[in-house]
Short mmCIF file of C-alpha atoms in Angstrom, two decimals:
data_model
loop_
_atom_site.label_atom_id
_atom_site.label_comp_id
_atom_site.label_asym_id
_atom_site.label_seq_id
_atom_site.Cartn_x
_atom_site.Cartn_y
_atom_site.Cartn_z
CA LYS A 762 -4.98 19.53 39.65
CA GLU A 763 -4.38 22.17 42.34
CA ARG A 764 -7.47 24.08 41.18
CA GLU A 765 -9.72 21.41 42.69
CA TRP A 766 -10.80 21.35 46.33
CA LYS A 767 -9.62 18.11 47.93
CA GLY A 768 -10.12 18.86 51.60
CA PRO A 769 -8.62 20.95 54.43
CA PHE A 770 -4.93 21.85 54.49
CA TYR A 771 -2.64 24.32 56.21
CA PHE A 772 0.26 26.60 55.47
CA ILE A 773 2.73 28.64 57.52
CA GLN A 774 3.00 32.42 57.35
CA GLY A 775 6.05 34.29 58.58
CA ALA A 776 7.09 37.91 58.21
CA ASP A 777 10.03 40.27 58.67
CA PRO A 778 13.07 38.12 59.39
CA GLN A 779 14.74 41.44 58.46
CA PHE A 780 18.38 40.53 59.01
CA GLY A 781 20.11 43.56 60.61
CA LEU A 782 17.17 45.39 62.21
CA MET A 783 17.76 44.17 65.76
CA LYS A 784 21.22 45.78 65.83
CA ALA A 785 19.97 48.94 64.09
CA TRP A 786 17.01 49.20 66.49
CA SER A 787 19.19 48.67 69.58
CA THR A 788 21.47 51.54 68.53
CA GLY A 789 18.54 53.84 67.79
CA ASN A 790 19.50 54.21 64.14
CA CYS A 791 17.02 52.27 62.02
CA ASP A 792 18.16 54.10 58.90
CA SER A 793 21.43 52.20 59.09
CA SER A 794 21.68 48.73 57.54
CA GLY A 795 22.57 46.99 60.79
CA ASP A 796 26.09 45.59 60.79
CA GLU A 797 25.25 42.45 62.79
CA TRP A 798 22.47 39.90 62.32
CA GLU A 799 23.50 36.84 64.31
CA GLN A 800 20.29 37.03 66.38
CA GLU A 801 18.12 37.02 63.25
CA ILE A 802 20.10 34.08 61.86
CA ARG A 803 19.41 32.06 65.01
CA LEU A 804 15.72 33.00 65.06
CA THR A 805 15.21 32.11 61.41
CA GLU A 806 17.06 28.82 61.91
CA GLN A 807 14.67 28.15 64.81
CA ALA A 808 11.70 28.94 62.56
CA ILE A 809 12.93 26.55 59.85
CA GLN A 810 13.57 23.85 62.44
CA ALA A 811 10.02 24.22 63.78
CA ILE A 812 8.50 24.03 60.30
CA ASN A 813 10.56 20.96 59.36
CA ARG A 814 9.30 19.11 62.45
CA LEU A 815 5.62 19.58 61.62
CA ASN A 816 3.60 16.51 60.66
CA PRO A 817 1.75 16.56 58.36
CA LYS A 818 3.87 19.03 56.44
CA PRO A 819 2.45 22.45 55.55
CA ARG A 820 1.57 22.93 51.88
CA PHE A 821 3.94 25.92 51.75
CA PHE A 822 5.75 28.56 53.84
CA VAL A 823 5.16 32.20 52.88
CA LEU A 824 7.42 35.02 54.05
CA CYS A 825 5.50 38.30 53.91
CA GLY A 826 8.30 40.73 53.20
CA ASP A 827 11.24 42.59 54.72
CA LEU A 828 13.46 39.62 54.19
CA ILE A 829 16.49 41.72 55.11
CA HIS A 830 16.95 45.18 56.65
CA ALA A 831 19.47 46.74 54.25
CA MET A 832 17.61 48.74 51.61
CA PRO A 833 18.61 48.41 47.94
CA GLY A 834 22.10 49.79 47.43
CA MET A 835 22.86 50.03 51.16
CA PRO A 836 25.85 48.43 52.92
CA PHE A 837 25.45 44.76 53.90
CA GLN A 838 22.57 44.11 51.48
CA ARG A 839 24.48 41.38 49.68
CA GLU A 840 25.79 39.77 52.87
CA GLN A 841 22.38 39.76 54.58
CA THR A 842 20.77 38.27 51.46
CA LYS A 843 23.39 35.55 51.23
CA ASP A 844 22.98 34.58 54.89
CA LEU A 845 19.18 34.48 54.68
CA GLN A 846 19.28 32.31 51.56
CA ARG A 847 21.70 29.95 53.31
CA VAL A 848 19.43 29.62 56.35
CA LEU A 849 16.29 29.13 54.23
CA GLY A 850 18.12 26.44 52.25
CA ALA A 851 17.66 24.10 55.22
CA ILE A 852 13.89 23.89 54.77
CA ASP A 853 12.43 20.49 53.89
CA ARG A 854 12.47 20.16 50.09
CA ALA A 855 8.81 19.11 50.15
CA ILE A 856 7.76 22.54 51.52
CA PRO A 857 7.72 25.26 48.83
CA LEU A 858 8.85 28.76 49.81
CA VAL A 859 6.80 31.81 48.76
CA PHE A 860 8.45 35.25 48.93
CA VAL A 861 6.63 38.57 49.25
CA SER A 862 8.44 41.87 48.68
CA GLY A 863 8.59 44.42 51.51
CA ASN A 864 9.65 48.05 51.66
CA HIS A 865 13.17 47.08 52.76
CA ASP A 866 13.41 44.68 49.82
CA VAL A 867 12.45 47.14 47.06
CA GLY A 868 12.83 50.51 48.83
CA ASN A 869 10.26 52.87 50.34
CA VAL A 870 9.98 54.50 46.92
CA PRO A 871 10.65 51.57 44.58
CA THR A 872 12.09 51.99 41.10
CA ALA A 873 12.12 49.71 38.09
CA GLU A 874 15.73 48.87 39.00
CA THR A 875 15.08 47.94 42.66
CA ILE A 876 12.10 45.80 41.70
CA GLU A 877 14.11 44.06 38.98
CA GLU A 878 16.86 43.36 41.51
CA PHE A 879 14.31 41.79 43.88
CA CYS A 880 12.89 39.66 41.06
CA GLN A 881 16.37 38.44 40.09
CA THR A 882 17.14 37.52 43.71
CA TRP A 883 13.83 36.20 45.10
CA GLY A 884 11.39 35.78 42.19
CA ASP A 885 8.44 37.77 40.85
CA ASP A 886 7.18 40.68 42.94
CA TYR A 887 3.55 39.77 42.18
CA PHE A 888 2.07 36.47 41.04
CA SER A 889 -0.68 33.94 41.71
CA PHE A 890 -0.76 30.25 42.48
CA TRP A 891 -3.33 27.56 43.30
CA VAL A 892 -3.21 25.10 46.19
CA GLY A 893 -6.03 22.64 46.80
CA GLY A 894 -8.76 24.69 45.14
CA VAL A 895 -7.67 27.97 46.75
CA LEU A 896 -6.34 30.89 44.71
CA PHE A 897 -3.45 32.76 46.35
CA LEU A 898 -2.39 36.21 45.12
CA VAL A 899 0.95 37.79 46.08
CA LEU A 900 1.08 41.59 45.73
CA ASN A 901 3.87 44.16 45.77
CA SER A 902 2.32 46.51 48.33
CA GLN A 903 5.04 49.09 47.81
CA LEU A 904 3.39 49.87 44.47
CA LEU A 905 0.26 50.72 46.49
CA TYR A 906 2.25 52.83 48.97
CA ASP A 907 4.37 55.00 46.66
CA ALA A 908 4.78 54.19 42.96
CA SER A 909 5.84 57.71 42.02
CA SER A 910 9.12 56.46 40.53
CA CYS A 911 7.58 53.55 38.61
CA PRO A 912 3.94 54.39 37.68
CA ALA A 913 3.92 51.98 34.72
CA LEU A 914 4.73 49.06 37.03
CA LYS A 915 1.86 49.98 39.34
CA GLN A 916 -0.47 50.18 36.37
CA ALA A 917 0.65 46.72 35.25
CA GLN A 918 0.05 45.20 38.69
CA ASP A 919 -3.38 46.89 38.92
CA LEU A 920 -4.42 45.45 35.56
CA TRP A 921 -3.11 42.00 36.44
CA LEU A 922 -4.89 42.08 39.82
CA ASP A 923 -8.23 42.95 38.22
CA GLN A 924 -7.80 40.02 35.84
CA GLN A 925 -6.93 37.64 38.68
CA LEU A 926 -9.90 38.74 40.81
CA SER A 927 -12.18 38.26 37.81
CA LEU A 928 -10.71 34.78 37.41
CA ALA A 929 -11.42 34.02 41.07
CA VAL A 930 -15.10 34.78 40.50
CA GLN A 931 -15.34 32.89 37.20
CA GLN A 932 -13.51 29.77 38.43
CA LYS A 933 -15.55 29.61 41.65
CA CYS A 934 -12.44 28.91 43.74
CA GLN A 935 -13.05 27.61 47.25
CA HIS A 936 -11.37 30.70 48.70
CA ALA A 937 -9.15 33.53 47.50
CA ILE A 938 -6.36 34.76 49.79
CA ILE A 939 -3.97 37.72 49.44
CA PHE A 940 -0.39 38.06 50.68
CA GLN A 941 1.20 41.53 50.86
CA HIS A 942 3.76 43.18 53.13
CA ILE A 943 1.97 46.37 54.19
CA PRO A 944 -1.45 45.79 55.81
CA LEU A 945 -4.55 47.46 54.40
CA PHE A 946 -5.22 48.51 58.00
CA LEU A 947 -4.04 47.56 61.49
CA GLN A 948 -7.41 47.45 63.28
CA SER A 949 -10.09 49.34 61.39
CA ILE A 950 -10.77 50.37 57.79
CA ASP A 951 -11.37 53.94 59.03
CA GLU A 952 -8.18 54.35 61.08
CA ASP A 953 -5.79 57.24 60.43
CA ASP A 954 -3.06 56.98 57.83
CA ASP A 955 0.17 55.67 59.32
CA TYR A 956 3.61 54.41 58.33
CA PHE A 957 2.32 50.89 59.00
CA ASN A 958 -0.85 50.93 56.84
CA LEU A 959 -1.98 51.99 53.38
CA THR A 960 -3.66 55.37 52.97
CA ARG A 961 -7.42 55.51 53.54
CA SER A 962 -8.32 56.03 49.89
CA VAL A 963 -6.09 53.17 48.69
CA ARG A 964 -7.09 50.74 51.46
CA LYS A 965 -10.81 51.36 50.90
CA GLU A 966 -10.45 50.90 47.14
CA MET A 967 -8.48 47.67 47.60
CA ALA A 968 -10.73 46.29 50.35
CA ASP A 969 -13.85 46.90 48.26
CA LYS A 970 -12.19 45.28 45.26
CA PHE A 971 -11.22 42.25 47.36
CA THR A 972 -14.60 41.79 49.03
CA LYS A 973 -16.45 42.15 45.72
CA ALA A 974 -14.36 39.28 44.32
CA GLY A 975 -14.95 37.13 47.41
CA VAL A 976 -11.44 37.35 48.88
CA ARG A 977 -11.62 35.95 52.40
CA ALA A 978 -8.35 37.12 53.96
CA VAL A 979 -5.30 39.33 53.54
CA PHE A 980 -2.13 38.26 55.38
CA SER A 981 0.58 40.88 56.01
CA GLY A 982 3.59 41.73 58.16
CA HIS A 983 5.41 45.10 58.39
CA TYR A 984 4.04 46.07 61.83
CA HIS A 985 6.36 43.78 63.89
CA ARG A 986 3.36 43.20 66.18
CA ASN A 987 0.21 41.11 65.89
CA ALA A 988 -2.86 43.08 64.88
CA GLY A 989 -5.78 42.99 62.48
CA GLY A 990 -9.50 43.41 62.06
CA THR A 991 -12.36 42.76 59.68
CA TYR A 992 -14.07 44.70 56.92
CA LYS A 993 -17.34 43.23 55.63
CA ASN A 994 -16.37 39.56 55.06
CA LEU A 995 -12.64 40.26 54.76
CA ASP A 996 -10.21 39.21 57.50
CA MET A 997 -7.13 41.50 57.69
CA VAL A 998 -4.41 39.50 59.48
CA VAL A 999 -1.24 41.29 60.60
CA SER A 1000 1.48 38.94 61.87
CA SER A 1001 4.39 39.86 64.07
CA ALA A 1002 7.97 39.20 63.05
CA ILE A 1003 10.33 36.28 63.05
CA GLY A 1004 12.96 38.95 63.74
CA CYS A 1005 12.83 42.21 65.68
CA GLN A 1006 9.76 42.80 67.87
CA LEU A 1007 8.46 46.35 68.22
CA GLY A 1008 5.74 45.45 70.72
CA LYS A 1009 5.08 42.76 73.32
CA ASP A 1010 4.70 39.78 70.99
CA THR A 1011 7.17 36.93 70.69
CA HIS A 1012 9.27 35.95 67.68
CA GLY A 1013 6.90 33.63 65.87
CA LEU A 1014 5.01 32.14 62.96
CA ARG A 1015 1.34 31.89 62.06
CA VAL A 1016 -0.35 28.56 61.34
CA VAL A 1017 -3.22 28.96 58.86
CA VAL A 1018 -5.75 26.15 58.41
CA VAL A 1019 -7.99 26.29 55.34
CA THR A 1020 -11.26 24.33 55.53
CA ALA A 1021 -14.15 24.24 53.07
CA GLU A 1022 -16.04 26.92 55.02
CA LYS A 1023 -13.44 29.02 56.80
CA ILE A 1024 -9.85 30.11 57.33
CA VAL A 1025 -8.59 29.63 60.89
CA HIS A 1026 -5.24 31.02 62.00
CA ARG A 1027 -3.17 31.15 65.16
CA TYR A 1028 0.16 32.81 66.00
CA TYR A 1029 2.74 30.63 67.75
CA SER A 1030 6.00 31.66 69.36
CA LEU A 1031 8.98 29.87 67.83
CA ASP A 1032 9.54 28.09 71.15
CA GLU A 1033 5.91 26.88 71.29
CA LEU A 1034 5.93 25.57 67.74
CA ASN A 1035 9.27 23.83 68.22
CA GLU A 1036 8.37 22.21 71.53
CA LYS A 1037 4.66 21.41 71.16
CA GLY A 1038 3.78 21.68 67.48
CA ILE A 1039 0.27 22.53 66.31
CA GLU A 1040 -2.50 22.21 68.89
CA ASP A 1041 -5.11 19.46 68.69
CA ASP A 1042 -8.07 21.68 67.83
CA LEU A 1043 -6.36 22.91 64.67
CA MET A 1044 -5.27 19.37 63.78
CA GLU A 1045 -8.89 18.24 64.11
CA LEU A 1046 -9.99 20.85 61.57
CA MET A 1047 -7.75 19.18 59.00
CA LYS A 1048 -9.49 15.83 59.47
CA GLN A 1049 -12.95 17.13 58.54
#
C-alpha cells in the first residue's frame, strides 16, 4: 500500500549526533574517541523531544550517519552506542527510525567485519523502502569513498543500486530520494575533491546515474554545516549536525515536505522546532 501516492507528507532528517566529538574537538584531538558526551546526549534528547511534539507526526525520522564518534574498535564505542540507543528509545513509537551508516560507524576504510558490526547494531547498511508512493534508497557512502578492503561489498551495493534505480523507473514512483552520509558535493558538481565530498569521478558517475533514473534529491550529513547545490534536476542537500558544529549553523534538524510536484525542505534549530514547531507555509503544503 505504501507504493501508492496518497497525498503530501513530511519526514525529519537529522545527521551526526556523533556522541564524543564535541569533547574531542574541544581538545584538538579528533582522532580520539572523546571520553565525554553529555552535551550530545542533551542535544539528541532535545531533538527527540521536538520530533515527539510535532503534529501531525512525521512519517519517519532518518539519521544520516556518524551516530557516534568512536570508530570501530576504539575506546568508548560500546558506551556511546548504548547511550545513543537509550536516548533514541524515547521517540514516539509511531515514528519509525531510519539509520544511515557514516564513516565513524563503519570506519574510513570499512571492512567486511566493521560493516557486519554496524548491521548487527543498527540494521542493514543499504536498503530501500516505500512511503506514500515515494521510493527511498539508503546507501553506504563509505563504499563509494574507499572500498579497498571490501571490494566485493561495493560491487554488491552497486549491483543492488542499479536494480533499485531501474525499479524506480519501471514503477513510475512519485519521487525517488537518496540518503547517504557523505555528500556527492558540497556546492557544485565540479568542486575540488575534499574530505567532505566524494571524488569527482565517483560523484559525477553517481549523479548521472541518479538523474537518469529520475532521483529528485540526495540528503546527506558529514559536513557539520548546512550546504548543498543542484546538478541538472537533482537537489544535493547537506544538513548540519545535531551534535558538534564546525561552522556557524545551530544544532538542528531538517523538515522535508514531499508534495506531488516537489520536495521542499527547511533546516530548524532544535530550539526553534521545540518552541514553535513547523511554520505555517510548510503546513499548508501538506494540505494540498
